[in-house]
PDB file of C-alpha atoms in Angstrom:
ATOM      1  CA  LYS M   1      16.465  -5.048 -47.934  1.00 60.00           C
ATOM      2  CA  LYS M   2      19.579  -2.913 -47.647  1.00 61.00           C
ATOM      3  CA  LYS M   3      19.019   0.595 -49.017  1.00 74.00           C
ATOM      4  CA  LYS M   4      22.136   2.497 -48.000  1.00 83.00           C
ATOM      5  CA  TYR M   5      24.718   3.469 -50.609  1.00 87.00           C
ATOM      6  CA  SER M   6      28.237   4.677 -49.932  1.00 89.00           C
ATOM      7  CA  ALA M   7      31.356   5.490 -51.896  1.00 92.00           C
ATOM      8  CA  VAL M   8      34.674   4.547 -50.310  1.00 90.00           C
ATOM      9  CA  CYS M   9      38.263   5.394 -51.179  1.00 89.00           C
ATOM     10  CA  GLY M  10      41.577   5.259 -49.430  1.00 87.00           C
ATOM     11  CA  ASN M  11      44.327   7.831 -49.343  1.00 86.00           C
ATOM     12  CA  GLN M  12      48.067   7.238 -49.426  1.00 84.00           C
ATOM     13  CA  GLY M  13      48.024   6.237 -45.753  1.00 88.00           C
ATOM     14  CA  ALA M  14      45.475   3.467 -46.279  1.00 90.00           C
ATOM     15  CA  SER M  15      46.508   0.022 -47.426  1.00 89.00           C
ATOM     16  CA  ASP M  16      44.390  -2.015 -49.846  1.00 88.00           C
ATOM     17  CA  ALA M  17      43.440  -4.190 -46.860  1.00 92.00           C
ATOM     18  CA  ASP M  18      42.278  -1.083 -44.957  1.00 91.00           C
ATOM     19  CA  VAL M  19      40.047  -0.035 -47.846  1.00 90.00           C
ATOM     20  CA  GLU M  20      38.659  -3.547 -48.270  1.00 90.00           C
ATOM     21  CA  LEU M  21      37.851  -3.660 -44.538  1.00 92.00           C
ATOM     22  CA  VAL M  22      35.911  -0.373 -44.803  1.00 92.00           C
ATOM     23  CA  VAL M  23      34.060  -1.640 -47.887  1.00 90.00           C
ATOM     24  CA  LYS M  24      33.084  -4.827 -46.014  1.00 91.00           C
ATOM     25  CA  LEU M  25      31.909  -2.810 -43.004  1.00 91.00           C
ATOM     26  CA  MET M  26      29.809  -0.514 -45.218  1.00 90.00           C
ATOM     27  CA  GLN M  27      28.362  -3.515 -47.076  1.00 89.00           C
ATOM     28  CA  ALA M  28      26.949  -4.759 -43.774  1.00 89.00           C
ATOM     29  CA  VAL M  29      24.376  -1.950 -43.995  1.00 88.00           C
ATOM     30  CA  GLY M  30      24.101  -1.448 -47.755  1.00 88.00           C
ATOM     31  CA  THR M  31      26.021  -1.139 -50.978  1.00 89.00           C
ATOM     32  CA  ALA M  32      29.531   0.275 -50.999  1.00 89.00           C
ATOM     33  CA  TYR M  33      31.246   1.427 -54.159  1.00 90.00           C
ATOM     34  CA  LYS M  34      35.040   1.604 -54.172  1.00 90.00           C
ATOM     35  CA  VAL M  35      36.020   4.732 -56.129  1.00 92.00           C
ATOM     36  CA  GLU M  36      39.176   6.723 -56.707  1.00 90.00           C
ATOM     37  CA  GLU M  37      39.561   9.733 -54.409  1.00 88.00           C
ATOM     38  CA  LYS M  38      39.367  12.094 -57.396  1.00 91.00           C
ATOM     39  CA  LEU M  39      35.771  10.881 -57.996  1.00 95.00           C
ATOM     40  CA  LEU M  40      34.418  11.792 -54.529  1.00 93.00           C
ATOM     41  CA  ASP M  41      33.353  15.257 -55.666  1.00 95.00           C
ATOM     42  CA  ALA M  42      31.341  13.627 -58.478  1.00 96.00           C
ATOM     43  CA  VAL M  43      29.744  11.349 -55.899  1.00 95.00           C
ATOM     44  CA  THR M  44      28.774  14.452 -53.923  1.00 94.00           C
ATOM     45  CA  GLY M  45      27.463  16.210 -57.033  1.00 96.00           C
ATOM     46  CA  LEU M  46      25.351  13.202 -58.027  1.00 96.00           C
ATOM     47  CA  SER M  47      24.153  11.492 -54.887  1.00 94.00           C
ATOM     48  CA  GLY M  48      24.705  14.229 -52.334  1.00 94.00           C
ATOM     49  CA  SER M  49      22.858  16.885 -54.323  1.00 97.00           C
ATOM     50  CA  GLY M  50      20.692  14.508 -56.363  1.00 96.00           C
ATOM     51  CA  PRO M  51      17.844  14.224 -53.857  1.00 96.00           C
ATOM     52  CA  ALA M  52      17.083  17.944 -54.269  1.00 98.00           C
ATOM     53  CA  PHE M  53      16.977  17.461 -58.047  1.00 98.00           C
ATOM     54  CA  VAL M  54      14.592  14.516 -57.682  1.00 98.00           C
ATOM     55  CA  TYR M  55      12.375  16.528 -55.287  1.00 98.00           C
ATOM     56  CA  MET M  56      12.207  19.240 -57.947  1.00 98.00           C
ATOM     57  CA  PHE M  57      11.189  16.642 -60.550  1.00 98.00           C
ATOM     58  CA  ILE M  58       8.477  15.264 -58.230  1.00 98.00           C
ATOM     59  CA  GLU M  59       7.292  18.815 -57.598  1.00 98.00           C
ATOM     60  CA  ALA M  60       7.152  19.507 -61.353  1.00 98.00           C
ATOM     61  CA  LEU M  61       5.199  16.276 -61.974  1.00 98.00           C
ATOM     62  CA  SER M  62       2.826  17.245 -59.184  1.00 98.00           C
ATOM     63  CA  ASP M  63       2.408  20.763 -60.587  1.00 98.00           C
ATOM     64  CA  ALA M  64       1.640  19.273 -64.000  1.00 98.00           C
ATOM     65  CA  GLY M  65      -1.032  17.060 -62.480  1.00 98.00           C
ATOM     66  CA  VAL M  66      -2.601  20.063 -60.742  1.00 98.00           C
ATOM     67  CA  LYS M  67      -2.427  22.040 -63.991  1.00 98.00           C
ATOM     68  CA  ASN M  68      -4.379  19.229 -65.625  1.00 98.00           C
ATOM     69  CA  GLY M  69      -7.046  19.149 -62.925  1.00 98.00           C
ATOM     70  CA  LEU M  70      -5.843  16.738 -60.246  1.00 98.00           C
ATOM     71  CA  PRO M  71      -6.077  17.769 -56.573  1.00 98.00           C
ATOM     72  CA  ARG M  72      -2.626  18.570 -55.084  1.00 98.00           C
ATOM     73  CA  ASP M  73      -2.569  15.665 -52.625  1.00 98.00           C
ATOM     74  CA  ILE M  74      -3.438  13.084 -55.264  1.00 98.00           C
ATOM     75  CA  SER M  75      -1.071  14.646 -57.778  1.00 98.00           C
ATOM     76  CA  THR M  76       1.882  14.652 -55.336  1.00 98.00           C
ATOM     77  CA  GLY M  77       1.161  11.084 -54.236  1.00 98.00           C
ATOM     78  CA  LEU M  78       1.031   9.865 -57.819  1.00 98.00           C
ATOM     79  CA  ALA M  79       4.203  11.787 -58.727  1.00 98.00           C
ATOM     80  CA  ALA M  80       6.161  10.440 -55.764  1.00 98.00           C
ATOM     81  CA  GLN M  81       4.962   6.865 -56.343  1.00 98.00           C
ATOM     82  CA  THR M  82       5.842   7.121 -60.032  1.00 98.00           C
ATOM     83  CA  VAL M  83       9.427   8.119 -59.207  1.00 98.00           C
ATOM     84  CA  LEU M  84       9.683   5.456 -56.494  1.00 97.00           C
ATOM     85  CA  GLY M  85       8.352   2.739 -58.817  1.00 97.00           C
ATOM     86  CA  ALA M  86      10.629   3.757 -61.683  1.00 98.00           C
ATOM     87  CA  ALA M  87      13.674   3.835 -59.384  1.00 96.00           C
ATOM     88  CA  LYS M  88      12.763   0.393 -58.010  1.00 96.00           C
ATOM     89  CA  MET M  89      12.587  -0.990 -61.542  1.00 97.00           C
ATOM     90  CA  VAL M  90      16.090   0.314 -62.322  1.00 97.00           C
ATOM     91  CA  MET M  91      17.447  -1.215 -59.129  1.00 93.00           C
ATOM     92  CA  ASP M  92      15.584  -4.520 -59.350  1.00 95.00           C
ATOM     93  CA  THR M  93      16.073  -5.249 -63.057  1.00 97.00           C
ATOM     94  CA  LYS M  94      19.594  -3.804 -63.432  1.00 96.00           C
ATOM     95  CA  LEU M  95      18.511  -2.711 -66.934  1.00 98.00           C
ATOM     96  CA  HIS M  96      19.732   0.584 -68.361  1.00 98.00           C
ATOM     97  CA  PRO M  97      17.089   3.289 -67.851  1.00 98.00           C
ATOM     98  CA  ALA M  98      16.880   3.786 -71.648  1.00 98.00           C
ATOM     99  CA  VAL M  99      15.799   0.137 -72.033  1.00 98.00           C
ATOM    100  CA  LEU M 100      13.108   0.547 -69.379  1.00 98.00           C
ATOM    101  CA  LYS M 101      11.949   3.790 -71.005  1.00 98.00           C
ATOM    102  CA  GLU M 102      11.583   2.017 -74.346  1.00 98.00           C
ATOM    103  CA  GLN M 103       9.570  -0.774 -72.692  1.00 98.00           C
ATOM    104  CA  VAL M 104       6.885   1.713 -71.627  1.00 97.00           C
ATOM    105  CA  THR M 105       6.927   3.924 -74.732  1.00 98.00           C
ATOM    106  CA  SER M 106       4.358   2.977 -77.394  1.00 97.00           C
ATOM    107  CA  PRO M 107       4.651   4.242 -80.969  1.00 97.00           C
ATOM    108  CA  GLY M 108       2.474   7.322 -81.346  1.00 98.00           C
ATOM    109  CA  GLY M 109       1.362   7.123 -77.709  1.00 98.00           C
ATOM    110  CA  THR M 110       1.142   9.440 -74.740  1.00 98.00           C
ATOM    111  CA  THR M 111       4.549   8.556 -73.318  1.00 98.00           C
ATOM    112  CA  ILE M 112       6.505   9.299 -76.498  1.00 98.00           C
ATOM    113  CA  ALA M 113       4.670  12.632 -76.778  1.00 98.00           C
ATOM    114  CA  GLY M 114       5.854  13.508 -73.255  1.00 98.00           C
ATOM    115  CA  VAL M 115       9.358  12.181 -73.853  1.00 98.00           C
ATOM    116  CA  ALA M 116       9.612  14.383 -76.959  1.00 98.00           C
ATOM    117  CA  ALA M 117       8.530  17.394 -74.884  1.00 98.00           C
ATOM    118  CA  LEU M 118      11.184  16.649 -72.236  1.00 98.00           C
ATOM    119  CA  GLU M 119      13.884  16.359 -74.893  1.00 98.00           C
ATOM    120  CA  ARG M 120      12.660  19.514 -76.689  1.00 98.00           C
ATOM    121  CA  ASN M 121      12.801  21.448 -73.426  1.00 98.00           C
ATOM    122  CA  GLY M 122      16.245  20.212 -72.389  1.00 98.00           C
ATOM    123  CA  LEU M 123      15.608  17.952 -69.388  1.00 98.00           C
ATOM    124  CA  ARG M 124      18.664  15.797 -70.030  1.00 97.00           C
ATOM    125  CA  ASN M 125      20.970  18.816 -70.456  1.00 98.00           C
ATOM    126  CA  ALA M 126      19.534  20.532 -67.363  1.00 98.00           C
ATOM    127  CA  VAL M 127      20.154  17.465 -65.187  1.00 98.00           C
ATOM    128  CA  ILE M 128      23.686  16.924 -66.498  1.00 98.00           C
ATOM    129  CA  SER M 129      24.454  20.625 -65.947  1.00 98.00           C
ATOM    130  CA  ALA M 130      23.098  20.464 -62.388  1.00 98.00           C
ATOM    131  CA  VAL M 131      25.360  17.530 -61.486  1.00 97.00           C
ATOM    132  CA  ASP M 132      28.324  19.204 -63.226  1.00 98.00           C
ATOM    133  CA  ASP M 133      27.794  22.440 -61.278  1.00 98.00           C
ATOM    134  CA  ALA M 134      27.313  20.611 -57.971  1.00 97.00           C
ATOM    135  CA  THR M 135      30.502  18.624 -58.614  1.00 97.00           C
ATOM    136  CA  LYS M 136      32.451  21.804 -59.406  1.00 97.00           C
ATOM    137  CA  ARG M 137      31.150  23.402 -56.215  1.00 97.00           C
ATOM    138  CA  ALA M 138      32.223  20.353 -54.189  1.00 96.00           C
ATOM    139  CA  GLN M 139      35.701  20.690 -55.720  1.00 95.00           C
ATOM    140  CA  GLU M 140      35.787  24.399 -54.783  1.00 95.00           C
ATOM    141  CA  LEU M 141      34.684  23.696 -51.219  1.00 95.00           C
ATOM    142  CA  GLY M 142      37.340  20.995 -50.907  1.00 89.00           C
ATOM    143  CA  LYS M 143      40.086  23.488 -51.659  1.00 88.00           C
ATOM    144  CA  HIS M 144      39.256  25.655 -48.652  1.00 75.00           C
TER     145      HIS M 144
END
């Protein structure tokens, strides 16, 4: 299955046909999104920097497992597989992540307790801020 993702845009020197040709070429090896040029810095902030953010999340999950008694190798394996499985569900089902979250969150259960802790401690805001800052830095680097 194709697993490559690209964002493509044309500048004033590229015709619509040129851009469509590049999109078709990129789709031969994966998914290509056609975006406006002004959005390329956001692509960099999200998907260019995003892997480091996900590694940090996997590391934090692994640390939490170790804190709760799991050996490091098992904890890291479980953390990485959890992220991989969740990402695969988003890609395969095309459902919004909030819908998938609700499907695995039982009233009064362990997951909602953890979700409440993530919200209380600002996970969502931290992630949005990280992508915002990475996007701003990409914009700054593009001016030089």
